[in-house]
Amino acid sequence: HAILARATSAPRAATPTYAVFTAAWCPDCALFTPVLHNALAKANAAGLEADLLVCDVERTAYKTDPAYLYRADPALAVTDIPVVLRLDQIRARATASCSRLGQPAVLNVDKLLAFFEGSPGAANI
């Protein structure tokens, strides 16, 4: 709930807010980490600004509890990881949903960078 509170509070108007859901125990997340670093370096070089919240997913609760916080929250609805959500859209659109980039696209640096750049074709992959 703190994630949504952060995303929907009064941030810098033109700065997007992303939440990255990942975990040290997740093999796909291990593949994702260098992709994320590469995409962030390219975004930084291009002058893009964003607020990035990294959310660690706890293994036991995530694997065993269908009502797990990230999974059960209708605005987050994290069903698999790694995933990147654009949370500022909840505030901007006054909706309970947001764009997300999940697997396999999240493991592609160009698709992740396009998502950070706000390319229309990158949303909800």
C-alpha angles and dihedrals in degrees: 000000000000088000093059092042089055092047096048098042120097102288128165104301100234098035117101119221120219130187117206115201111201142138138207091228094055117096093204089050089055087057090045098054097073090042090054092048091049093048092047091051090051092046090050091049088052091053096248117154127202143152110242123198116191112206117196113214114217110226105219097046093042094049098042108029118070088190092056111150098248093042098045099046105098093214094052102031093173105186099163138010147269096042135149120211127194100221102177088073089070088062097038096048097033087230134128095236138071141189115273138190114206138160134353094010094052088065091061114085094207093051091046091050090048088052090052090047090054097243108175094227091056098064122102096006 
